XYZ file of C-alpha atoms in Angstrom:
250
model
C -42.575 -29.027 -38.127
C -40.946 -30.721 -35.164
C -37.588 -29.122 -36.008
C -39.242 -25.706 -36.224
C -40.717 -26.170 -32.735
C -37.309 -27.138 -31.396
C -35.741 -24.073 -32.951
C -38.440 -21.810 -31.521
C -38.043 -23.425 -28.106
C -34.276 -22.987 -28.160
C -34.654 -19.353 -29.187
C -37.117 -18.773 -26.361
C -34.737 -20.291 -23.835
C -31.868 -18.098 -25.056
C -34.079 -15.034 -24.907
C -35.183 -15.819 -21.359
C -31.538 -16.392 -20.341
C -30.547 -13.004 -21.754
C -33.408 -11.288 -19.905
C -32.511 -13.029 -16.647
C -28.871 -12.066 -17.133
C -29.774 -8.408 -17.587
C -32.077 -8.517 -14.584
C -29.639 -10.314 -12.347
C -28.449 -7.027 -10.880
C -30.178 -5.420 -7.922
C -31.332 -1.776 -8.064
C -30.838 -1.558 -4.295
C -27.981 -2.420 -1.936
C -28.051 -6.089 -0.919
C -28.321 -6.953 2.783
C -25.014 -6.312 4.537
C -23.204 -9.494 5.635
C -23.179 -10.141 9.361
C -20.076 -9.610 11.495
C -19.402 -13.345 11.745
C -19.540 -13.674 7.946
C -17.218 -10.701 7.527
C -14.770 -12.140 10.060
C -14.799 -15.556 8.376
C -14.231 -14.029 4.924
C -11.284 -11.932 6.122
C -9.784 -14.969 7.859
C -10.193 -17.066 4.705
C -8.812 -14.371 2.391
C -5.723 -13.551 4.449
C -5.028 -17.031 5.795
C -4.450 -15.403 9.195
C -5.950 -15.972 12.620
C -7.806 -12.677 12.935
C -10.664 -11.252 14.925
C -13.046 -8.379 14.327
C -12.354 -5.770 16.997
C -15.106 -3.263 16.235
C -17.157 -1.607 13.534
C -15.886 1.893 12.760
C -18.621 2.982 10.381
C -21.168 1.774 7.892
C -18.545 -0.075 5.864
C -15.295 0.069 7.886
C -14.098 -2.491 10.410
C -11.052 -2.716 12.662
C -9.427 -6.157 12.732
C -6.548 -7.620 14.724
C -4.084 -10.346 13.852
C -4.217 -12.580 16.950
C -0.645 -13.821 16.485
C 1.141 -10.464 16.512
C -1.454 -7.971 17.657
C -1.320 -6.127 14.319
C -4.397 -3.981 13.761
C -5.668 -3.277 10.254
C -8.655 -1.842 8.465
C -11.176 -3.704 6.324
C -13.715 -1.972 4.101
C -16.767 -3.975 3.031
C -18.833 -2.536 0.191
C -21.526 -3.859 -2.187
C -20.164 -4.925 -5.554
C -21.518 -2.662 -8.322
C -23.021 -4.082 -11.495
C -21.935 -2.222 -14.626
C -23.071 -2.398 -18.248
C -20.732 -0.844 -20.820
C -18.991 1.067 -18.065
C -22.212 2.514 -16.631
C -23.564 1.652 -13.204
C -26.473 -0.726 -13.312
C -27.141 -1.475 -9.665
C -25.480 -4.187 -7.592
C -24.483 -7.805 -8.161
C -25.759 -8.888 -4.767
C -22.229 -9.620 -3.532
C -19.843 -7.639 -1.333
C -16.137 -6.997 -1.943
C -13.486 -6.652 0.756
C -10.663 -4.119 0.768
C -8.172 -5.472 3.333
C -5.429 -3.034 4.404
C -3.334 -5.570 6.274
C -0.135 -4.370 4.624
C -0.491 -0.963 6.278
C -0.822 -2.733 9.607
C 2.536 -4.373 8.916
C 4.227 -1.026 8.251
C 2.601 0.427 11.361
C 3.962 -2.569 13.303
C 7.498 -1.450 12.389
C 6.828 2.289 12.733
C 8.884 2.701 15.921
C 11.868 1.083 14.189
C 11.387 3.417 11.237
C 11.284 6.473 13.513
C 14.431 5.356 15.340
C 16.280 4.965 12.021
C 15.224 8.425 10.837
C 16.231 10.022 14.156
C 19.602 8.267 14.191
C 20.306 9.530 10.665
C 19.348 13.077 11.607
C 16.582 13.161 9.021
C 14.040 15.937 9.408
C 10.335 15.455 8.697
C 9.303 18.365 6.497
C 5.868 17.080 5.502
C 3.620 14.116 6.230
C 0.108 12.931 5.520
C -2.554 13.724 8.094
C -3.772 10.138 8.003
C -0.277 8.671 8.424
C -0.683 4.983 9.247
C 2.624 3.234 8.933
C 5.165 4.734 6.530
C 5.496 2.816 3.276
C 6.272 5.435 0.588
C 8.893 8.093 1.318
C 10.189 11.226 -0.351
C 13.841 11.560 0.680
C 15.469 14.939 -0.032
C 19.289 15.118 0.253
C 21.363 18.291 0.201
C 24.007 18.107 -2.520
C 26.726 19.348 -0.160
C 26.174 17.043 2.803
C 29.276 15.802 4.589
C 30.802 12.326 4.335
C 29.491 11.603 7.813
C 25.968 12.550 6.768
C 26.266 10.376 3.669
C 27.074 7.457 5.940
C 24.040 8.333 8.055
C 21.726 8.353 5.021
C 23.162 5.025 3.858
C 22.594 3.590 7.342
C 18.959 4.723 7.167
C 18.412 3.044 3.786
C 20.092 -0.157 4.940
C 18.033 -0.046 8.110
C 14.885 -0.147 5.985
C 16.306 -3.188 4.238
C 16.949 -4.774 7.642
C 13.313 -4.227 8.648
C 12.191 -5.947 5.449
C 14.615 -8.778 6.181
C 13.302 -9.125 9.727
C 9.758 -9.437 8.421
C 10.852 -12.022 5.863
C 12.643 -14.064 8.532
C 9.728 -13.835 10.981
C 8.044 -16.897 9.482
C 4.801 -15.026 8.828
C 3.342 -14.693 5.365
C 3.065 -11.032 4.509
C -0.369 -10.505 3.024
C -0.820 -8.018 0.200
C -2.978 -7.571 -2.866
C 0.143 -6.877 -4.933
C 3.061 -8.892 -3.627
C 4.184 -11.133 -0.797
C 7.034 -9.170 0.750
C 7.516 -5.982 2.693
C 8.846 -3.240 0.444
C 9.722 0.387 1.139
C 9.393 2.749 -1.804
C 11.807 5.675 -1.600
C 11.520 8.589 -4.053
C 14.872 10.362 -3.907
C 15.849 13.945 -4.709
C 18.951 16.079 -4.548
C 18.383 19.669 -3.441
C 20.826 22.430 -4.297
C 20.616 25.711 -2.417
C 21.762 28.912 -4.093
C 21.052 32.616 -3.963
C 17.975 32.095 -6.115
C 16.512 29.519 -3.751
C 16.375 25.736 -3.873
C 16.567 23.605 -7.001
C 15.437 19.975 -6.924
C 16.787 17.119 -9.032
C 15.888 13.463 -9.243
C 18.481 11.107 -7.776
C 19.665 8.668 -10.423
C 19.821 5.429 -8.411
C 21.145 3.453 -11.369
C 17.762 1.727 -11.646
C 15.534 4.731 -12.175
C 14.561 7.500 -9.769
C 12.693 5.324 -7.256
C 14.455 3.003 -4.856
C 12.504 -0.151 -4.000
C 13.936 -1.632 -0.812
C 13.231 -5.262 0.070
C 14.953 -7.909 2.151
C 17.117 -8.815 -0.855
C 18.389 -5.314 -1.716
C 22.201 -5.198 -1.747
C 24.357 -2.743 0.206
C 25.850 -1.463 -3.052
C 22.372 -0.401 -4.184
C 21.903 1.554 -0.954
C 24.948 3.815 -1.181
C 24.146 7.377 -2.237
C 27.777 7.837 -3.253
C 27.016 5.553 -6.194
C 24.025 7.642 -7.250
C 24.102 10.455 -9.771
C 22.109 13.590 -10.481
C 19.101 13.191 -12.729
C 16.785 15.692 -14.370
C 15.675 18.860 -12.621
C 12.106 19.119 -11.357
C 10.112 22.266 -10.733
C 8.039 21.087 -7.805
C 8.975 20.729 -4.159
C 8.442 17.203 -2.804
C 5.219 16.995 -0.803
C 3.350 14.313 1.117
C -0.045 13.296 -0.155
C -1.405 10.735 -2.559
C 0.930 7.754 -2.322
C 3.626 9.668 -0.399
C 3.372 9.154 3.355
C 6.213 11.365 4.552
C 8.925 13.696 3.235
C 12.311 13.429 4.990
C 15.322 15.670 4.443
C 19.026 15.202 5.064
C 20.262 18.731 5.686
C 23.783 19.919 4.945
């Protein structure tokens, strides 16, 4: 009899735990954290000396890195509670989307613009919400001159130099994905004929995308070493992940 009571009691406890677990979500948004709490959480997450500059909306905040004056966005939203992939309210916690990496790219935007101008690259499309170029479509005419090839190479190596400068700065680059500044260059050859323009992927030797970091070698940044890949039917456009489309004209 005693064992039966123990079994019933244990079953009751497990049942209550399951009910409490299912009811642990909130059907309504939890109280928004205060500005001091948000500032402390961003400081703890990034490991940087930051300050909250101002609130930009219901869930968006502008922050500044006190050491370098880098401004970046932080989005603070209630964490959803899901059951089998369906929304079931909120957990009671908030999650933070910290766009510090875009602040880093914006910090070097003037250097990026100077490199593009020096190489004679033309902006043919860019995102309306451009905030520090990180991902680039680079279109290169197949019949550009040797001098223009050198200019394109200088641009690519200049991006590597920016990444190297950031690495040597002594600051820890904060990112959700990695810990180094990286430019992502999607490269295309364009061939002009009587029927219009035909686009081809640039075969970099390591795929069709060139990832440029502080450790990228000069030999990997020489378009003379790159071949012609498969033809594509679309014209490169900004949007989505692509921040800007640059072209090296013949």
